[in-house]
Coordinates of C-alpha atoms (C1' of nucleotides) in Angstrom, one line a residue:
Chain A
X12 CA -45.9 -3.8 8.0
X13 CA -42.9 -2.0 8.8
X14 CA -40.0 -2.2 6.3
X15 CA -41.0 -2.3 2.2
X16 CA -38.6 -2.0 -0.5
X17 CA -38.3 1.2 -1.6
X18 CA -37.2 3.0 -4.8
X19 CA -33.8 4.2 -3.0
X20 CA -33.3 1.4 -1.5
X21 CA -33.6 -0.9 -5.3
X22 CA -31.3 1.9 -6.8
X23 CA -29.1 1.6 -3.6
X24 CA -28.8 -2.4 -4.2
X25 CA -29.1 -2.2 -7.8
X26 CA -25.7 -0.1 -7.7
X27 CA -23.9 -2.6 -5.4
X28 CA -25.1 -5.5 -8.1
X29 CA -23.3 -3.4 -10.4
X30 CA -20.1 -2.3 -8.6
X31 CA -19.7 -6.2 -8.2
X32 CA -19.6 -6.5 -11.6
X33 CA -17.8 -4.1 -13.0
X34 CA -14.7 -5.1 -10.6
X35 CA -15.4 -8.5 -11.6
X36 CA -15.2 -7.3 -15.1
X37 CA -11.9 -5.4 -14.0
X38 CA -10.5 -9.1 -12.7
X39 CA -11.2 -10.9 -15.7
X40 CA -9.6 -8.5 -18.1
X41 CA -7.0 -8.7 -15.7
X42 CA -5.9 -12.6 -15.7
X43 CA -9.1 -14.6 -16.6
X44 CA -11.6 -15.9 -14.7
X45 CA -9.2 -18.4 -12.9
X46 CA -7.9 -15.9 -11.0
X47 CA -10.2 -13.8 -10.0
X48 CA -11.0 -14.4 -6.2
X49 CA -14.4 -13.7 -5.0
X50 CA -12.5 -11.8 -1.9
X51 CA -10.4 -9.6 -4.5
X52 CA -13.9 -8.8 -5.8
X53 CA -15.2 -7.7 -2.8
X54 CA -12.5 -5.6 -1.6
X55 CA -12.7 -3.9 -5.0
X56 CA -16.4 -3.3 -4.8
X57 CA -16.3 -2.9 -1.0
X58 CA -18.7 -5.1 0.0
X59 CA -18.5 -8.5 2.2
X60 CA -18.2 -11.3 0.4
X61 CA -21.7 -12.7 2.0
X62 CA -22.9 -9.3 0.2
X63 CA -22.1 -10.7 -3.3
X64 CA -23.7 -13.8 -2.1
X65 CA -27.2 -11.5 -1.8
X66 CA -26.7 -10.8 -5.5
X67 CA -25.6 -14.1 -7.5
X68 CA -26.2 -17.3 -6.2
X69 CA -22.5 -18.2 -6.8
X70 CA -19.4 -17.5 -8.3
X71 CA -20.1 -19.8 -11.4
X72 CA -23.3 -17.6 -11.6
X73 CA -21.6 -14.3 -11.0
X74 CA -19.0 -15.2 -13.5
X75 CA -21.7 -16.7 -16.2
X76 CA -23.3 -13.0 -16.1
X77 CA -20.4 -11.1 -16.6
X78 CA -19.0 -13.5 -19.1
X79 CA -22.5 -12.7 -21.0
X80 CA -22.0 -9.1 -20.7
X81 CA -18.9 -9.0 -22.1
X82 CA -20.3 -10.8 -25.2
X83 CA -23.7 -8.7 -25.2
X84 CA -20.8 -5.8 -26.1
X85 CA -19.2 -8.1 -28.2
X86 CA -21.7 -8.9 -30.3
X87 CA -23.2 -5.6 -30.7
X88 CA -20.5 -4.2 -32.0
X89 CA -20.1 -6.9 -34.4
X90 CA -24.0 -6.5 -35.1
X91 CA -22.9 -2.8 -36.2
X92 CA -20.4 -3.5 -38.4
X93 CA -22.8 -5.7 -40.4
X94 CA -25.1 -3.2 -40.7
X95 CA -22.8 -1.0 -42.5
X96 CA -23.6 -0.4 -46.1
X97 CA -22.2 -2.1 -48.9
X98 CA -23.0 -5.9 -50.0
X99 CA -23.5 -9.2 -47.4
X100 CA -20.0 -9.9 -48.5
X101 CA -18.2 -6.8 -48.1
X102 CA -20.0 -6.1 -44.8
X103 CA -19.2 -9.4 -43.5
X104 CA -15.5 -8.6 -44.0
X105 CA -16.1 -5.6 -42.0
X106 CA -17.7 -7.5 -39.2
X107 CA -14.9 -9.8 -39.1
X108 CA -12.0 -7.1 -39.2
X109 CA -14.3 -5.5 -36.1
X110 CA -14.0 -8.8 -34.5
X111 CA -10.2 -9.3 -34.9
X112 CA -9.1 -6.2 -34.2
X113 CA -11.1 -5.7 -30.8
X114 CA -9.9 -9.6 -29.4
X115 CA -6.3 -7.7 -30.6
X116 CA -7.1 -4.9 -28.5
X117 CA -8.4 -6.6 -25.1
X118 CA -6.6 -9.2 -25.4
X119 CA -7.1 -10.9 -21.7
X120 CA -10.7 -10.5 -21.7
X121 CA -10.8 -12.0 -26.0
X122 CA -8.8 -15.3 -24.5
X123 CA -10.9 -15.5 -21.3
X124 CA -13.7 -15.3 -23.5
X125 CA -12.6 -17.7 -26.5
X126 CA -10.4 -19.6 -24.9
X127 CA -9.9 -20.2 -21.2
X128 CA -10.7 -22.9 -19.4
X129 CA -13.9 -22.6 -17.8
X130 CA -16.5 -24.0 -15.3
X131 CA -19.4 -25.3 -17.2
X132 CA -22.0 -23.1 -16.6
X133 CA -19.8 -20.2 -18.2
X134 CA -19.0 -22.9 -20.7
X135 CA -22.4 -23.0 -21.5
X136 CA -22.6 -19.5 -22.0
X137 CA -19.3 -19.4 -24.5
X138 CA -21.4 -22.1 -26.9
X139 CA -24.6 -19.6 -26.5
X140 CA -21.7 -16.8 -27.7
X141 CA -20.4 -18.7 -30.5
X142 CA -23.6 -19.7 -31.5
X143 CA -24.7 -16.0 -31.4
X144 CA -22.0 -15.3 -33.8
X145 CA -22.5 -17.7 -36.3
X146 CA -26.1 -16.8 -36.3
X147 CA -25.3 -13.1 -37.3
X148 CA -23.0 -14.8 -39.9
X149 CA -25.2 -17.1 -41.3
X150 CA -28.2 -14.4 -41.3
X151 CA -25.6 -12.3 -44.2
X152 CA -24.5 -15.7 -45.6
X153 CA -27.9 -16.2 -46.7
X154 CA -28.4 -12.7 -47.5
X155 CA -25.6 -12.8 -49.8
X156 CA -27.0 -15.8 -51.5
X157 CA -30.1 -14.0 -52.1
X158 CA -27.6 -10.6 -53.4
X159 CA -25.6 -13.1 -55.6
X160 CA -22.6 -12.1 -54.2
X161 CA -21.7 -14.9 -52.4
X162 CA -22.2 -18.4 -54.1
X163 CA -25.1 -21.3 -52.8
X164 CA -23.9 -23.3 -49.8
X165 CA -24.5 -24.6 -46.4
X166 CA -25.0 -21.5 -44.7
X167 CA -25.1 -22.8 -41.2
X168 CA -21.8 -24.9 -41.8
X169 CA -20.1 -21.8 -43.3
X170 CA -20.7 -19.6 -40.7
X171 CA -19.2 -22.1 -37.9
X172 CA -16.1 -22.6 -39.8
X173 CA -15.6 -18.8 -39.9
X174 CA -16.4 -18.6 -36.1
X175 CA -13.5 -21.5 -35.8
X176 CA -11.2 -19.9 -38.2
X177 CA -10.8 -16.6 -36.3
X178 CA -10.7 -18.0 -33.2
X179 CA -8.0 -20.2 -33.6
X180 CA -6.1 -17.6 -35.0
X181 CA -6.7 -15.6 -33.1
X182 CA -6.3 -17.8 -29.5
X183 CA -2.7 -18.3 -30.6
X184 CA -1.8 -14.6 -30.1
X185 CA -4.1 -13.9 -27.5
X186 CA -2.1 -17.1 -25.2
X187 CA -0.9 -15.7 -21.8
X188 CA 2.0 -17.0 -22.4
X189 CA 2.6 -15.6 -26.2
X190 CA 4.1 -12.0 -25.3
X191 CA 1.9 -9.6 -26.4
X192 CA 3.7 -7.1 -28.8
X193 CA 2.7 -3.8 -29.3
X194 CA -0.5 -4.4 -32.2
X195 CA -0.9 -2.6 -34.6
X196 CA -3.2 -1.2 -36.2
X197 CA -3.3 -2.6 -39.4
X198 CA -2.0 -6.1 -38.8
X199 CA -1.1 -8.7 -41.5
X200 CA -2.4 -11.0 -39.1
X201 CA -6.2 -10.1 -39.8
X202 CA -5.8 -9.8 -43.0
X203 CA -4.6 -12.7 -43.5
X204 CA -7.4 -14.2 -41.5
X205 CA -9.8 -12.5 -43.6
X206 CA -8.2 -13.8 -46.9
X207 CA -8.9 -16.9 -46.1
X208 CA -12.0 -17.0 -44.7
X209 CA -13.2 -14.8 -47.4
X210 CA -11.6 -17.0 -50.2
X211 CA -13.4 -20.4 -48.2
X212 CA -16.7 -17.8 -48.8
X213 CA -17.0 -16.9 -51.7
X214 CA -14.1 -19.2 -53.4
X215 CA -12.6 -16.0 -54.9
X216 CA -9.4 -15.0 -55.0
X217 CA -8.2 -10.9 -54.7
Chain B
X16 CA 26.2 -52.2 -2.6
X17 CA 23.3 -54.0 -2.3
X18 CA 20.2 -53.6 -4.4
X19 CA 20.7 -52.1 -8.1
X20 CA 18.0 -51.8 -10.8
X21 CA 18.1 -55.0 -12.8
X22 CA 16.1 -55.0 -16.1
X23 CA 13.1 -57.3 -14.4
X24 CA 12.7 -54.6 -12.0
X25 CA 12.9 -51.9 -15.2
X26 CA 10.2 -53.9 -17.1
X27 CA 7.9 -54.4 -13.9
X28 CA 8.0 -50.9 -13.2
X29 CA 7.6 -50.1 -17.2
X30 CA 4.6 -52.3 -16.7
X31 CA 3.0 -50.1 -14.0
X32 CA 3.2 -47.3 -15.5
X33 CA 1.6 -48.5 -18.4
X34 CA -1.1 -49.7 -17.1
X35 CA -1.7 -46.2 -14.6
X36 CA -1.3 -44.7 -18.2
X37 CA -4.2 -47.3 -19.9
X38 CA -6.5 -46.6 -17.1
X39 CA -5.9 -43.1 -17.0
X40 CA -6.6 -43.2 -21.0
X41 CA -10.2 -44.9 -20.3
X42 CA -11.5 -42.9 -17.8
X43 CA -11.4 -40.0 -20.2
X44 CA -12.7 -41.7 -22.8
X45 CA -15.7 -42.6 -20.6
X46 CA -16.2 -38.6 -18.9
X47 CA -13.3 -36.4 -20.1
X48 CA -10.6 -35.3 -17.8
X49 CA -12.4 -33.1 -14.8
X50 CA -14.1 -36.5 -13.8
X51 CA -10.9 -38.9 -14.2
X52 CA -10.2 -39.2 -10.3
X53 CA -6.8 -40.5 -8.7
X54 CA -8.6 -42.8 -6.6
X55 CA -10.5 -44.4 -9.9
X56 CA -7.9 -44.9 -11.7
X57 CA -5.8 -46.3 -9.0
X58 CA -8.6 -48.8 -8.6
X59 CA -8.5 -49.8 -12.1
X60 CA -5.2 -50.0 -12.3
X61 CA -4.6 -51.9 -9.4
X62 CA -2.0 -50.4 -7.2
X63 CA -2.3 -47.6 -4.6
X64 CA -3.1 -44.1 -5.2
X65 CA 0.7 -43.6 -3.7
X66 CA 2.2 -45.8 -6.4
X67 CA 0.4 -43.2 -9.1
X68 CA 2.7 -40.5 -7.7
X69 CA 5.9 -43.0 -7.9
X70 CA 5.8 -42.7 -11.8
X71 CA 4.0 -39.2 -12.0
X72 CA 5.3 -36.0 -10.5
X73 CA 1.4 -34.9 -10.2
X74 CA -2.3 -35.5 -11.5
X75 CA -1.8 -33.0 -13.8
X76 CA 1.4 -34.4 -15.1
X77 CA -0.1 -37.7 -15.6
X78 CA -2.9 -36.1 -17.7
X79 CA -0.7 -33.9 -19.9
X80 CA 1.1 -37.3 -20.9
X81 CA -1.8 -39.2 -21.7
X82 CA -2.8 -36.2 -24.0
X83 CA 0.4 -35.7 -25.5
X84 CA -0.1 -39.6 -26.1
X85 CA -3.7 -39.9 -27.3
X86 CA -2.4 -36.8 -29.4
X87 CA 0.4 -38.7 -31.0
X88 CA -1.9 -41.7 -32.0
X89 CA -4.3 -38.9 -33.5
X90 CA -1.5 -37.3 -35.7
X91 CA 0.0 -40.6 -36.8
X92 CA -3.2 -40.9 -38.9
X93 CA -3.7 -37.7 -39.8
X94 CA 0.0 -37.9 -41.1
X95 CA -0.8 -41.1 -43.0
X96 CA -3.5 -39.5 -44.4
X97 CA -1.7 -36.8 -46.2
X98 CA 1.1 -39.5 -47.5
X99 CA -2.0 -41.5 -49.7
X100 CA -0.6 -41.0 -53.5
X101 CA -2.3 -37.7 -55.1
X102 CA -1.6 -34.0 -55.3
X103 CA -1.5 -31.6 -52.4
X104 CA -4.9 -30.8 -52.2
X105 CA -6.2 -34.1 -52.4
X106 CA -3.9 -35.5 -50.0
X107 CA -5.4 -32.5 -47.6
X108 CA -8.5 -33.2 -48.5
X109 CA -8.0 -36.8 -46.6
X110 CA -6.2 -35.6 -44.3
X111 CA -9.2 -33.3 -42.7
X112 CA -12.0 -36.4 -43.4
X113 CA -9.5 -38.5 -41.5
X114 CA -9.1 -36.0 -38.5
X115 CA -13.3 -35.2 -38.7
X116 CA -14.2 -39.3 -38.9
X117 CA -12.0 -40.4 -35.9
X118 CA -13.5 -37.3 -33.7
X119 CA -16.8 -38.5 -34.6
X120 CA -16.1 -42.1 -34.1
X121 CA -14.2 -41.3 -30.5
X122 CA -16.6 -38.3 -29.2
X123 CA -15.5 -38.1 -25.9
X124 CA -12.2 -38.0 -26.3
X125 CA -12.1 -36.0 -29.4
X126 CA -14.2 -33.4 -26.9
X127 CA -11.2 -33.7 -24.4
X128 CA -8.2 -33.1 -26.8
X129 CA -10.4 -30.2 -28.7
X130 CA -12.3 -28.6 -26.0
X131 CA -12.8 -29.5 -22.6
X132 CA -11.4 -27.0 -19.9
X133 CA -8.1 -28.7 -19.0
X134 CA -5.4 -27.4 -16.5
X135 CA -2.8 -25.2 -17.5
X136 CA 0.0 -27.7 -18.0
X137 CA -2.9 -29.9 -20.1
X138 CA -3.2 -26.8 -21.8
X139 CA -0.3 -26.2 -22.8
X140 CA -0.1 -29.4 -24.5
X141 CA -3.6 -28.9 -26.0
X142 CA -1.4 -25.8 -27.8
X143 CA 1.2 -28.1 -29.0
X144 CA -1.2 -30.6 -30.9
X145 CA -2.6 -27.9 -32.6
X146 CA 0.1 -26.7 -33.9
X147 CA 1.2 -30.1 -34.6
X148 CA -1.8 -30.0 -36.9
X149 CA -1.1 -26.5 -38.2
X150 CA 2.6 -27.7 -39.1
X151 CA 1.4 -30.6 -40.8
X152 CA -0.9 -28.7 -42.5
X153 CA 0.8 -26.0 -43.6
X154 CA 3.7 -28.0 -44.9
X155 CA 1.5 -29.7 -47.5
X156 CA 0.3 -26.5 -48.6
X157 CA 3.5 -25.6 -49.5
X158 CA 3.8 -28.5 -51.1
X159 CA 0.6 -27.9 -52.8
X160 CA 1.7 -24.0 -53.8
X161 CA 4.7 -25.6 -55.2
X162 CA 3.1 -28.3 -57.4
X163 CA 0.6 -25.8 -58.7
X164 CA -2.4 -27.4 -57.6
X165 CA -2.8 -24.3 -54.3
X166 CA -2.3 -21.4 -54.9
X167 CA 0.0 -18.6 -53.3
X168 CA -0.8 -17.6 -50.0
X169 CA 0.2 -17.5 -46.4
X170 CA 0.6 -21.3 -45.3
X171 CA 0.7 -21.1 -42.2
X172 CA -2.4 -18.6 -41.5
X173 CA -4.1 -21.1 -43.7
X174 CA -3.1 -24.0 -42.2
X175 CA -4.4 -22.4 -38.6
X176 CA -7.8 -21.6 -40.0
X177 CA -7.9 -24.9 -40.9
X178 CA -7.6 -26.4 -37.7
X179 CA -9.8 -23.7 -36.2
X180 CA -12.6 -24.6 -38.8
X181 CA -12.9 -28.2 -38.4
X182 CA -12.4 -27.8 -34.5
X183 CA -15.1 -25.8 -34.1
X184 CA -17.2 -27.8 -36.9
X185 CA -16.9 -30.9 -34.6
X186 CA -17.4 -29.6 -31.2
X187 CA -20.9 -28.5 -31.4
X188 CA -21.6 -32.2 -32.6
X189 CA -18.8 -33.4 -29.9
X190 CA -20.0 -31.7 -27.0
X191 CA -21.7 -33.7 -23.6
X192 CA -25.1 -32.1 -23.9
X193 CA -25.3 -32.7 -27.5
X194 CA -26.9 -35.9 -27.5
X195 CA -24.8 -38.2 -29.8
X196 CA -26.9 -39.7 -32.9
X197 CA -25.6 -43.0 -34.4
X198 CA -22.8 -41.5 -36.8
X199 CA -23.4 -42.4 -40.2
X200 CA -20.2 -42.9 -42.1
X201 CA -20.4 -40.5 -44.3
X202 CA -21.3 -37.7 -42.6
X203 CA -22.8 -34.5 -45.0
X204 CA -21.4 -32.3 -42.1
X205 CA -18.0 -33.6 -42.9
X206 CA -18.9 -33.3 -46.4
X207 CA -19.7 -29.4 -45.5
X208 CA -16.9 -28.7 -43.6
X209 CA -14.6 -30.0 -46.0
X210 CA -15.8 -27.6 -48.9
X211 CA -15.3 -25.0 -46.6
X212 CA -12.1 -25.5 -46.3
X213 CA -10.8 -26.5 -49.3
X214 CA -12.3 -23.9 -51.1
X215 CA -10.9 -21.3 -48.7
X216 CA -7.6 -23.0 -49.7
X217 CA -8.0 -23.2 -53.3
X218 CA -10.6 -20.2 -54.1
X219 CA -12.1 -23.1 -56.2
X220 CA -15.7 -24.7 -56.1
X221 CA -16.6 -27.5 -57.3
Chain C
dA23 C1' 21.1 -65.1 5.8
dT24 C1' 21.7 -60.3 5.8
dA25 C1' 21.1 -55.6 5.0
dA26 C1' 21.0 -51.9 1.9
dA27 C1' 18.1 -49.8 -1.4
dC28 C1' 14.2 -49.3 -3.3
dA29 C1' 9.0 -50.0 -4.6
dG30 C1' 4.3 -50.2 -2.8
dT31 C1' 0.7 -48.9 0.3
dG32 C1' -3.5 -46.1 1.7
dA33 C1' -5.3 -43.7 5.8
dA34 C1' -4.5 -39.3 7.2
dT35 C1' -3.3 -34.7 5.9
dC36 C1' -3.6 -30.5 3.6
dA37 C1' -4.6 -26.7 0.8
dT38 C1' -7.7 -23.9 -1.3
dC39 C1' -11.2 -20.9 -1.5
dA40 C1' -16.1 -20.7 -2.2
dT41 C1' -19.9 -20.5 0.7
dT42 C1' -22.5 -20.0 4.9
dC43 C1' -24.9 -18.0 8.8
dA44 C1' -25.3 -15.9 13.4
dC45 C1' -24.9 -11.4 14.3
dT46 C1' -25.0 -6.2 13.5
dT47 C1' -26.7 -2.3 11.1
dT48 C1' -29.9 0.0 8.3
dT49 C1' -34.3 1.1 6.6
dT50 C1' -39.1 1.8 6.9
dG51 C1' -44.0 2.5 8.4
dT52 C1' -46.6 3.4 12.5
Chain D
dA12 C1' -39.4 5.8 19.5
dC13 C1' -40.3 1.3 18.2
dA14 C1' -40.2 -3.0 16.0
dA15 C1' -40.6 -5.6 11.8
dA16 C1' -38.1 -6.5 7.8
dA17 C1' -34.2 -6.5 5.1
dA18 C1' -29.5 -5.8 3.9
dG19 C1' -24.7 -6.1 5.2
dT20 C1' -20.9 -8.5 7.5
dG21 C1' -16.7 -11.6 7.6
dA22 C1' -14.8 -15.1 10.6
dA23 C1' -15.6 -19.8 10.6
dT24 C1' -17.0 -23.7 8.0
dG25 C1' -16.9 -27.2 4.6
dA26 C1' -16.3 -29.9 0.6
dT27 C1' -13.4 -31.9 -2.4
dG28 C1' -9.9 -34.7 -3.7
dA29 C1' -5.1 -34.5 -4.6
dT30 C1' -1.1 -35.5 -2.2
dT31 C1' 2.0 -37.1 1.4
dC32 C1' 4.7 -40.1 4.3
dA33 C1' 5.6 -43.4 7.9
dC34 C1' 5.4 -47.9 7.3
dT35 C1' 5.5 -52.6 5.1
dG36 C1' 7.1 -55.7 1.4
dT37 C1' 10.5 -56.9 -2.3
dT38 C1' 14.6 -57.2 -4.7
dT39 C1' 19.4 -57.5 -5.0
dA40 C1' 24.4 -58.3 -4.1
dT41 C1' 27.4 -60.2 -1.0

DNA sequence: ATAAACAGTGAATCATCATTCACTTTTTGT
DNA sequence: ACAAAAAGTGAATGATGATTCACTGTTTAT
């Protein structure tokens, strides 16, 4: 036995692994996932391209993982918001707001990830994401239920209609094409958002 | 001069390109765009993949039109729908179990014109018939805000979470891997959606 | 009948990139 | 120093179908 992997050499490969995708990352919030060339990639992570080959079985694969890292963040910020104090409802209005107003604020990557077109295996991934989503929803629906701050209904249902509502509001001014005006930080746009998804709720007007 | 377009010649051609458009139509009703290929649809149509590009400047051209058009049919009922006798909110009310029913009734092709990754000029269309929707939408909640029976609020943020509730509502149940039960006519999840959605409208249960 | 103008054809081409793999370099234990 | 075992390389390959285009067939007006 002459060669064994050693703890330098994991960390050394381990590091490459991760170079790849973090300038994968860098692509995608850059133009999407369409555009991002595995030889781009490369060059920005200074490998070969076989050498990204060594670390995801292809690009669909390579773009699956990052797609799931993004949402990992995504999701955990969302996941904070909720845990804020204050009742289901008025922490899921938080966790909404948090929602909006980062997609407003990376607005490349929010598309890529609510909206582009995409190969199916990171299409699979985007239902797993909404799903995630409208499982954290549905988890403070029901606590809400239980609270009394939020009326009896079909928890499950609810929580997929607020997953739609947002992003289709959101995809509109997140469109490559839309130009993307300077957004701030309180915008009428997420309110408005939250009105109504609020209102469809808890069926009470402010 | 020696050979001018006569109307036979007009109506052949009119013909041809109906039928390339037919075809086209029923391959994606059978697997969606991505697997509606020239060659098929050439076959079915009976003329040579050549004669697809006389009457289409490219693939993707020829798909955005048969969107545009399986679009048109969509919102010709939807539009029906919301001019049945009763107030606003009614009228919406059929307007969103007409939309829901026919995506459950036509799966595949509901999937395509909702969700499936679709090229860039495709998607571009896919923009316009939502906001087709929206328009509709929201112009009936005027109407509705008017009448009395809806009350103030931003139309056409309303309108968009509208179309972003139901659209995500039905693509769980629309998409490939979900295996398709036998749809029951009435459905409790368009039963659910539609509460949603009205109440996030009209702050009202019921 | 003729020829100009166009429509139809489909085998061959082409474009695009992801992916491969024969080879080089590096690492490791003896 | 040596050789086994991996890791790294990147030019060449390959797969996929859309698209082209040189040619054939049709239509039309004279």
């Amino acid at each position: 036995m002459a060669y064994r992997e050693t703890e330098k050499m994991r960390k050394r490969k381990a590091e490459a692994r991760q170079r790849i995708i973090d300038c994968t990352y860098e692509c995608v919030t850059e133009g999407g996932f369409r555009s991002a060339r595995i030889t781009r990639i490369a060059g920005l992570a200074e490998v070969a391209t076989g050498t990204i080959y060594r670390h995801f079985e292809s690009r669909e694969d390579l773009f699956a993982e990052v797609f799931r890292l993004a949402t990992e963040k995504e999701i955990t910020k969302v996941t904070e918001a909720l845990n804020t104090p204050g009742n289901a409802a008025e922490r899921l209005e938080a966790a909404l707001r948090q929602f909006s107003e980062r997609a407003l604020r990376g607005p490349v990557m929010a598309w890529s990830l609510l909206a582009e077109p995409v190969d199916p295996k990171v299409e699979e991934e985007r239902l797993a994401y909404r799903k995630a989503y409208a499982d954290l929803f549905e988890k403070t629906i029901r606590h809400g239920i239980e609270e009394g701050c939020i009326p009896e209904q079909n928890a499950r249902q609810s929580s997929t209609c607020l997953v739609g509502a947002i992003a289709e509001s959101l995809v509109g001014p997140l469109s490559p094409t839309h130009t993307n005006q300077t957004t701030n930080k309180n915008d009428p746009l997420v309110d408005a958002i939250i009105r109504f998804c609020m209102q469809g709720l808890t069926g009470t007007r402010r």
